[in-house]
PDB file of C-alpha atoms and ligand atoms in Angstrom:
ATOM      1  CA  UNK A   1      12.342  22.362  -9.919  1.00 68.00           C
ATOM      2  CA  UNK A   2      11.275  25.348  -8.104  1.00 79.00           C
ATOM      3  CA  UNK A   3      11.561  25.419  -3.982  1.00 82.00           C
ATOM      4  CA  UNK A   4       7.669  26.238  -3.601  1.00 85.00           C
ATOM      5  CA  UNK A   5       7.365  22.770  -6.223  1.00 91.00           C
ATOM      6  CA  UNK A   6      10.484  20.924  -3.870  1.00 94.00           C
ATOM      7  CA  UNK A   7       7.967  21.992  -0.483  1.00 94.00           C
ATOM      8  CA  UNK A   8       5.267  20.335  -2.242  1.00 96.00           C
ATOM      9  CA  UNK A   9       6.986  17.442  -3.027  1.00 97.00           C
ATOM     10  CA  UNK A  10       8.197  16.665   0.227  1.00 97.00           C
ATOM     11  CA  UNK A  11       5.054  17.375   1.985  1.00 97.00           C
ATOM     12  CA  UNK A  12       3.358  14.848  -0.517  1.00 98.00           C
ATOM     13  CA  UNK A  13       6.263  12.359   0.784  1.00 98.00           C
ATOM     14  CA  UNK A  14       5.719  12.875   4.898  1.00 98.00           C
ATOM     15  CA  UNK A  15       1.587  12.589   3.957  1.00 98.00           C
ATOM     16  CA  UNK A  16       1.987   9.268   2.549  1.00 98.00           C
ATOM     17  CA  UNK A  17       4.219   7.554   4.823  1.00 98.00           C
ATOM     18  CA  UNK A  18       1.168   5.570   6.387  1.00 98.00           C
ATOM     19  CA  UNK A  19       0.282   4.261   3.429  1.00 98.00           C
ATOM     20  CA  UNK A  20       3.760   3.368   2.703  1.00 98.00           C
ATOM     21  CA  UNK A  21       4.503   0.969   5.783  1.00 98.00           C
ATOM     22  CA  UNK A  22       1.018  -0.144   5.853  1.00 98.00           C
ATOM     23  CA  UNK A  23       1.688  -1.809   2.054  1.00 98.00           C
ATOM     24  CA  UNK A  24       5.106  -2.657   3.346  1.00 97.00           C
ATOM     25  CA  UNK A  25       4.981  -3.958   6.547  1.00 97.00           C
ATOM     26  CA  UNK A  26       3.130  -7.731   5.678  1.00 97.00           C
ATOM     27  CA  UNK A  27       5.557  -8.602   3.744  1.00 94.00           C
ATOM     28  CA  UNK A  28       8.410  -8.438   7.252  1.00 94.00           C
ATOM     29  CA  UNK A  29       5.349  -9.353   9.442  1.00 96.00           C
ATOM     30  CA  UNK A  30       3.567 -12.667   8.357  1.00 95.00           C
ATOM     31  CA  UNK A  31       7.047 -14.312   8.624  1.00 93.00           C
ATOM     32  CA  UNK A  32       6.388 -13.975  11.814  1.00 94.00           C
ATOM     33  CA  UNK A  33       3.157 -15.847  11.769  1.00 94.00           C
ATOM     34  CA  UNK A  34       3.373 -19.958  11.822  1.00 94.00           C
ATOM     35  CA  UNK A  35       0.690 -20.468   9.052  1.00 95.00           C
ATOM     36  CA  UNK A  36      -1.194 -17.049   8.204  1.00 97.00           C
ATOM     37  CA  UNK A  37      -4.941 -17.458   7.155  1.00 98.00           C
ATOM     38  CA  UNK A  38      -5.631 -15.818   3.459  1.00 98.00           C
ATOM     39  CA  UNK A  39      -8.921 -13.497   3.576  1.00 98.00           C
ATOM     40  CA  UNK A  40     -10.338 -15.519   0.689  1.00 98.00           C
ATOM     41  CA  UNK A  41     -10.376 -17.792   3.566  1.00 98.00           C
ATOM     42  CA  UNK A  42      -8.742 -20.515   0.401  1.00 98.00           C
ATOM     43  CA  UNK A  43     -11.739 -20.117  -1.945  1.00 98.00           C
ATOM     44  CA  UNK A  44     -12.352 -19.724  -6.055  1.00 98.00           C
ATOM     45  CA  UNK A  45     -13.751 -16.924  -7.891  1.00 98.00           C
ATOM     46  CA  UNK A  46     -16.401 -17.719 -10.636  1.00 98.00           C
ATOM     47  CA  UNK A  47     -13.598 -18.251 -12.702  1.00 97.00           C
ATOM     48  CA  UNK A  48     -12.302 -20.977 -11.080  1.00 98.00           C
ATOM     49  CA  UNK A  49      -9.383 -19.403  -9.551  1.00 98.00           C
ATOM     50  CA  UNK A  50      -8.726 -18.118  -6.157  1.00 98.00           C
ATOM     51  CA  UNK A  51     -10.684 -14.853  -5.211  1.00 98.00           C
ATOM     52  CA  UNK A  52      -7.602 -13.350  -3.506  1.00 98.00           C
ATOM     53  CA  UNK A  53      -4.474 -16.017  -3.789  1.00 98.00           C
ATOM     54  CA  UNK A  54      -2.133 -16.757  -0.476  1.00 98.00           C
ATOM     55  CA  UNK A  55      -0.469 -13.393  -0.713  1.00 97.00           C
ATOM     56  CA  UNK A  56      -3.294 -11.559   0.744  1.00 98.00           C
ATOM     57  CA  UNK A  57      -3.887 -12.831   4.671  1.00 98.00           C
ATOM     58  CA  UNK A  58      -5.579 -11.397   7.392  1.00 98.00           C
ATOM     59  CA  UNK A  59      -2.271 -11.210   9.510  1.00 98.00           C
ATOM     60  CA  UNK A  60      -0.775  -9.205   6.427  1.00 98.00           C
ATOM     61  CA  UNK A  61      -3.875  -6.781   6.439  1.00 98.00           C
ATOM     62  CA  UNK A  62      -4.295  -6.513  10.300  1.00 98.00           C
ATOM     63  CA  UNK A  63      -0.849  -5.750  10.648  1.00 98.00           C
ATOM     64  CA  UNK A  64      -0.239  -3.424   7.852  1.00 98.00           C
ATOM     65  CA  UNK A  65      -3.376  -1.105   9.223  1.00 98.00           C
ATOM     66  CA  UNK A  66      -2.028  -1.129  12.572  1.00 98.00           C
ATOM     67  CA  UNK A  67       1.760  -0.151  11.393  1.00 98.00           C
ATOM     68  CA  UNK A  68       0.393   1.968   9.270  1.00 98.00           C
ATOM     69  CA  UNK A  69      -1.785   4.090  12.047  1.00 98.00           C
ATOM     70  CA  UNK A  70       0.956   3.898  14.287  1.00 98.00           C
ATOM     71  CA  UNK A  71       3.383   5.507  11.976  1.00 98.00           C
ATOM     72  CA  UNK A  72       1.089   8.272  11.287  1.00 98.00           C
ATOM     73  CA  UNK A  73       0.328   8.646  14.521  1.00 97.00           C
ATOM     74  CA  UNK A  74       4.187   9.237  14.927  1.00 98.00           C
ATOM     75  CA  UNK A  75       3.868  11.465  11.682  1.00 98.00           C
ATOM     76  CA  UNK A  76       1.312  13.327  13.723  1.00 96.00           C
ATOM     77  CA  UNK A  77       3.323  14.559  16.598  1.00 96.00           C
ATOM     78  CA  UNK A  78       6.166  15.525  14.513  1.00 97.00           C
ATOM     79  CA  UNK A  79       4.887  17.213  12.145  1.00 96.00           C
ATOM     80  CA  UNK A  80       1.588  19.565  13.427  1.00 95.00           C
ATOM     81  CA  UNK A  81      -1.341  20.211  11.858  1.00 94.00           C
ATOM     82  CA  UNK A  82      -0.252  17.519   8.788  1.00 97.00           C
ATOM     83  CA  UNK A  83      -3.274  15.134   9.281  1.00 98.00           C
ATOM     84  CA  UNK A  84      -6.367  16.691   9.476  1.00 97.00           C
ATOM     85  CA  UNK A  85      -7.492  13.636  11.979  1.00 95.00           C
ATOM     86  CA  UNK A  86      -5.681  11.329  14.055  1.00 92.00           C
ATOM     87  CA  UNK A  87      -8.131   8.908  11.589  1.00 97.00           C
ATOM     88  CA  UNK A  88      -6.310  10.200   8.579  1.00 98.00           C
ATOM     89  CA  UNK A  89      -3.343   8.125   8.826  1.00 98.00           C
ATOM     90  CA  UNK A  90      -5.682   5.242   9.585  1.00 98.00           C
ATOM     91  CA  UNK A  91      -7.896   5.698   6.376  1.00 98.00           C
ATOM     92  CA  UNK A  92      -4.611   5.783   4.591  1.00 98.00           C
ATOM     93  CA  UNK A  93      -3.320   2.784   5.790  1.00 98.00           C
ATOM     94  CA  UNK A  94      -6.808   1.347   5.035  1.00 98.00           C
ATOM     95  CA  UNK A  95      -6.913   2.723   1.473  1.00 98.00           C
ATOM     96  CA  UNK A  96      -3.124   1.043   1.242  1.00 99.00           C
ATOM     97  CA  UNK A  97      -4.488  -2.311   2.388  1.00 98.00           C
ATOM     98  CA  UNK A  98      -7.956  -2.306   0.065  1.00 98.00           C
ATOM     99  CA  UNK A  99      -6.354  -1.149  -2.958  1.00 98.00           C
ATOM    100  CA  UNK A 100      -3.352  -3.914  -2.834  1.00 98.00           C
ATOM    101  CA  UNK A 101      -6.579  -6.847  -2.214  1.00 98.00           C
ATOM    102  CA  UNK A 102      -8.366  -5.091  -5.422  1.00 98.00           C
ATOM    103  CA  UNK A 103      -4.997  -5.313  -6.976  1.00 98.00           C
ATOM    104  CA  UNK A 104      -4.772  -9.058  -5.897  1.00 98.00           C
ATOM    105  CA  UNK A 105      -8.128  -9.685  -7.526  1.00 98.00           C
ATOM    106  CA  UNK A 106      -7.666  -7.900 -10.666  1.00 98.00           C
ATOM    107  CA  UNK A 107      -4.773  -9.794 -10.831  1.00 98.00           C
ATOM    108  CA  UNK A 108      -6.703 -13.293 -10.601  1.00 98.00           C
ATOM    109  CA  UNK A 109      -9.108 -12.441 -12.743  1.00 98.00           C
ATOM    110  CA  UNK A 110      -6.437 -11.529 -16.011  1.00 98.00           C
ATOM    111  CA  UNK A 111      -5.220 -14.801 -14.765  1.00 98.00           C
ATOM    112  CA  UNK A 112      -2.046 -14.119 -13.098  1.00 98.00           C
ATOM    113  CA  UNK A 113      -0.630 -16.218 -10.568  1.00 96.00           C
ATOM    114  CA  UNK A 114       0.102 -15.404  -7.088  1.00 97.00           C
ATOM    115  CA  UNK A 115       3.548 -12.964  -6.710  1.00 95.00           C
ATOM    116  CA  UNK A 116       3.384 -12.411 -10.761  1.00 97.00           C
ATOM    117  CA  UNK A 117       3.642  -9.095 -11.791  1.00 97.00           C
ATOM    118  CA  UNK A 118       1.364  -6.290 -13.098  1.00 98.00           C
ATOM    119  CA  UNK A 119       3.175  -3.923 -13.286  1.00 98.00           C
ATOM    120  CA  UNK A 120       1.741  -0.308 -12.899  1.00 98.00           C
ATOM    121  CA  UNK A 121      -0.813  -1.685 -10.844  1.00 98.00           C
ATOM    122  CA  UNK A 122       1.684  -3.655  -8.185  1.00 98.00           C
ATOM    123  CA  UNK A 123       3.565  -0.279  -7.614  1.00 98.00           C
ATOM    124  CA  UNK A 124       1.448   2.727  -7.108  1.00 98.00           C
ATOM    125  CA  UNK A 125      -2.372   0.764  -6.890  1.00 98.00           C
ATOM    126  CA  UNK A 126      -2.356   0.819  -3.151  1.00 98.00           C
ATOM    127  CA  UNK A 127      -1.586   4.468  -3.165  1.00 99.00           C
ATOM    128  CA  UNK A 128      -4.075   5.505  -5.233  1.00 98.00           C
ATOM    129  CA  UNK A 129      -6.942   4.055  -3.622  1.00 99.00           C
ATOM    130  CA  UNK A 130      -5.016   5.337  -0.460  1.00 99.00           C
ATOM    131  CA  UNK A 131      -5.265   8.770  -1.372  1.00 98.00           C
ATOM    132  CA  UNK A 132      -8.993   8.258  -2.917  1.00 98.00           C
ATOM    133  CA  UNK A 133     -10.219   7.103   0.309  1.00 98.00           C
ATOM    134  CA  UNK A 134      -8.171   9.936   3.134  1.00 98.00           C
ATOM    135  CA  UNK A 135      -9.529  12.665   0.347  1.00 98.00           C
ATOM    136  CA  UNK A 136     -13.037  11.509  -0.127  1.00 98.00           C
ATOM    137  CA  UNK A 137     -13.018  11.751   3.592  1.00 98.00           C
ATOM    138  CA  UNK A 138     -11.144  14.993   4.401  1.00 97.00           C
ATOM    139  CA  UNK A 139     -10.534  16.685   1.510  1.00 97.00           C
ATOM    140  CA  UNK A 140      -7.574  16.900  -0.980  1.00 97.00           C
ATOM    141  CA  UNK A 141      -4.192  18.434   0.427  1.00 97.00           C
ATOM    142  CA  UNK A 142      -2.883  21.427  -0.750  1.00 95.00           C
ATOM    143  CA  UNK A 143      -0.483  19.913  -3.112  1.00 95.00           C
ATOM    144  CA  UNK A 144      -2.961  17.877  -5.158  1.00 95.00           C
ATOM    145  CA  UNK A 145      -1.809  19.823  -8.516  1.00 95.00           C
ATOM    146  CA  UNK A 146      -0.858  17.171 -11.341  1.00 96.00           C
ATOM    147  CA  UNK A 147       3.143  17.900 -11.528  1.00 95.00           C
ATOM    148  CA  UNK A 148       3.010  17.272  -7.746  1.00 97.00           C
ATOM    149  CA  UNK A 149       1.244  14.097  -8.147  1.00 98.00           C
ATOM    150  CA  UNK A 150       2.673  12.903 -11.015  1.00 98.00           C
ATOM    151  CA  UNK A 151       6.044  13.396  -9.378  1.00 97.00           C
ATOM    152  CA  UNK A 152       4.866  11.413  -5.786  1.00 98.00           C
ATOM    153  CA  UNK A 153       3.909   8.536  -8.068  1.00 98.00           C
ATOM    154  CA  UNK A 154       7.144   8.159 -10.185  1.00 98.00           C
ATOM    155  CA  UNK A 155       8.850   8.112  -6.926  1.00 98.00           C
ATOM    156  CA  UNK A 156       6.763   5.762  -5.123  1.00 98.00           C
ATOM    157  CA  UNK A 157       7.032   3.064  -7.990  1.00 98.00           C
ATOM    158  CA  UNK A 158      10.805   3.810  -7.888  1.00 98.00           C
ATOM    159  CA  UNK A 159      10.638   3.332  -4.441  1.00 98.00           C
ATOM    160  CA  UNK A 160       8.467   0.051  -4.712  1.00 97.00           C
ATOM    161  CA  UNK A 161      10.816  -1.640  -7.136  1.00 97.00           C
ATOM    162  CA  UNK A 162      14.045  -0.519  -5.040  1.00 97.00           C
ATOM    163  CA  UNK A 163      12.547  -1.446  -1.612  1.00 95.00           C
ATOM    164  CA  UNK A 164      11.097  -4.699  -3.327  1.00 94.00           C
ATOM    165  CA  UNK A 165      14.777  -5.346  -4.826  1.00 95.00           C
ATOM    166  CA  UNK A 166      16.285  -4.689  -1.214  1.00 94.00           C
ATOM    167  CA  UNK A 167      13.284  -7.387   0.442  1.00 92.00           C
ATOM    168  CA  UNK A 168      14.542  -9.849  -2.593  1.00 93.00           C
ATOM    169  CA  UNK A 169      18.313  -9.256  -1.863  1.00 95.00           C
ATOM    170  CA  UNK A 170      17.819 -10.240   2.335  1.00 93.00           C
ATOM    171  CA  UNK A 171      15.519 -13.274   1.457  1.00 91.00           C
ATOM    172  CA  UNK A 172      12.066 -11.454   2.576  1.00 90.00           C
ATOM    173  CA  UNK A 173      10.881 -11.953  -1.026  1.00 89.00           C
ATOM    174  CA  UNK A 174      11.386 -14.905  -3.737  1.00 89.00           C
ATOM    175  CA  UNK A 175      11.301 -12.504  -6.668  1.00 91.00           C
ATOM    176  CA  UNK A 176      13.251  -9.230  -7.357  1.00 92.00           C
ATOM    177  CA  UNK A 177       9.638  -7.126  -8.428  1.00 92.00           C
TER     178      UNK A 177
HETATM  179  N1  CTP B   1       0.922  -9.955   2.572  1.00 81.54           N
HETATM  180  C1  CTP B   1      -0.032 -10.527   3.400  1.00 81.54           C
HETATM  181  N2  CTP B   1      -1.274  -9.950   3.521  1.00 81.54           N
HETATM  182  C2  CTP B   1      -1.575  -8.821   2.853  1.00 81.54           C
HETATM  183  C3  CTP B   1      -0.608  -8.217   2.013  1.00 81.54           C
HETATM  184  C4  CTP B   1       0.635  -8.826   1.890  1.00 81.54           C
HETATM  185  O1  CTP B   1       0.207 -11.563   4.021  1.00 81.54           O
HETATM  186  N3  CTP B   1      -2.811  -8.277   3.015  1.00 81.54           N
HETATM  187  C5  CTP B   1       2.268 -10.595   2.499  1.00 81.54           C
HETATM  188  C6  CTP B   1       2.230 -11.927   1.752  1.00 81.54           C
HETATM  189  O2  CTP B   1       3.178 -12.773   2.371  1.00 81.54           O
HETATM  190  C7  CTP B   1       2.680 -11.526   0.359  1.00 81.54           C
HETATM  191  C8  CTP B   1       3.705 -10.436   0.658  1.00 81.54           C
HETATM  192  O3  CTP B   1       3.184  -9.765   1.798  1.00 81.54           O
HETATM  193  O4  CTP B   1       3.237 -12.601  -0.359  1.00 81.54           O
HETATM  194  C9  CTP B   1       3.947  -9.496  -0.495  1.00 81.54           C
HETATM  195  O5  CTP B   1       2.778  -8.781  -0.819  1.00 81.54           O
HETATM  196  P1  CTP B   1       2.304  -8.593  -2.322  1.00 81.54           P
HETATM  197  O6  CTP B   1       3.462  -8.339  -3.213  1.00 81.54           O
HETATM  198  O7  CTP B   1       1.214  -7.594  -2.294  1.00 81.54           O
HETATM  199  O8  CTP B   1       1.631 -10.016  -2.651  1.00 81.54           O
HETATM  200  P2  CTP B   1       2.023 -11.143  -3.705  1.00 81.54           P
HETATM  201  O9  CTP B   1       2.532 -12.315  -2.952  1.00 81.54           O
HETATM  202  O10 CTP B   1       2.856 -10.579  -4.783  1.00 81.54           O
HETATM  203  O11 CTP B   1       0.606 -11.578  -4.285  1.00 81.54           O
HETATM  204  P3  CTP B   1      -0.289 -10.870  -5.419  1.00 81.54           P
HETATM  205  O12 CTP B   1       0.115 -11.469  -6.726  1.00 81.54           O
HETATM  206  O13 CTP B   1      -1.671 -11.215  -5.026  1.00 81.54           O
HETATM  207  O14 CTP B   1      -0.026  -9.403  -5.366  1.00 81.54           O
HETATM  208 MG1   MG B   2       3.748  -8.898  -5.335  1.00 81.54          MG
END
C-alpha cells in the first residue's frame, strides 16, 4: 500500500467515526434505561411480524444521534477543515441510525428474528446509508475512489464483528455477532 493510499485510508477512518459511535453507542446506553420504548411503538408489519423488533428503541436512536454529533463535534476541533459542516457529523450519525432501522426491517421481512444475523447487512449497512446521506448533502470526500472504499468497509465489518465479540465477552451482548 502506497503512503498517498495509507493517507486516504486513515482520513476515511477519522470521517466516519460519527457514524461509528452513533451505531455503537445503544447498545452501552439503553442498559441504562429501565424499560426502553421500541419505535415500532410494539406493532406488526403486513406480514404479521413486528415492523422493527425490540432491538430498535427510541432511547437507542436518540442516544446514538446525540453521541454520534458529539463525537464529531470533537472530530471537528481536532482535526480542521474535516467536516464540511458542524451538521456533517450529525447527518452521519443520522445516516448510521436510519440505515441500522432499514436493516432491522429488512431483517423482519426475510423473517429473521430479533438479534439474528444477516450478515453483510448487520456490519457495514449503517455505514452505507451513512455515507449516502453526509454525501448527498455535501458532496463526496476526496477519497471516495473504490480501493479506498472497499478497504474502509473490510475494516469496518472487521471492526463490527471484533467490537461485537468484545460487547459479547463483558455481557453487553447475548450473542458473539
Ligand atoms: N439499540 C437500540 N435502539 C437502536 C439501536 C440499537 O435500543 N436504535 C440497542 C438494542 O438494545 C439492541 C442493541 O442496541 O438490541 C444492539 O443493536 P443491533 O445489533 O442493531 O440490534 P439487534 O438486537 O441485533 O436487533 P436486529 O435484529 O433488529 O438488528
Ligand atoms: Mg444485531
Amino acid at each position: 500500500m502506497g503512503g498517498l493510499q495509507l493517507e486516504a485510508l486513515m482520513g476515511a477512518l477519522i470521517y466516519v467515526i460519527p457514524a461509528y459511535v452513533a451505531n455503537g453507542a445503544p447498545v452501552v446506553l439503553v442498559r441504562a434505561v429501565q424499560r426502553p420504548r421500541p419505535i415500532d411503538l410494539g406493532r406488526t408489519f403486513l406480514d404479521g411480524r413486528r415492523v422493527l423488533g425490540d432491538g430498535k428503541t427510541f432511547e437507542g436512536l436518540i442516544g446514538g444521534l446525540l453521541s454520534g454529533t458529539l463525537t464529531g463535534v470533537l472530530v471537528h476541533l481536532l482535526v480542521p477543515g474535516l467536516y464540511r459542516s458542524l451538521f456533517e457529523p450529525f447527518s452521519l450519525s443520522a445516516g448510521a441510525m436510519l440505515g441500522d432501522v432499514i436493516g432491522s426491517f429488512a431483517k423482519r421481512r426475510l423473517g429473521i428474528s430479533q438479534g439474528g444475523p444477516l450478515p453483510v447487512v448487520d456490519q457495514i449497512g449503517f455505514l452505507a446509508v451513512a455515507l449516502l446521506l453526509a454525501w448527498s448533502l455535501y458532496g463526496p470526500k476526496e477519497w471516495s475512489d473504490a480501493a479506498t472504499l472497499f478497504l474502509l468497509f473490510s475494516i469496518t465489518a472487521a471492526l463490527h464483528l471484533g467490537t461485537n465479540a468484545g460487547a459479547y465477552v463483558l455481557g453487553l451482548k447475548s450473542r458473539w455477532y
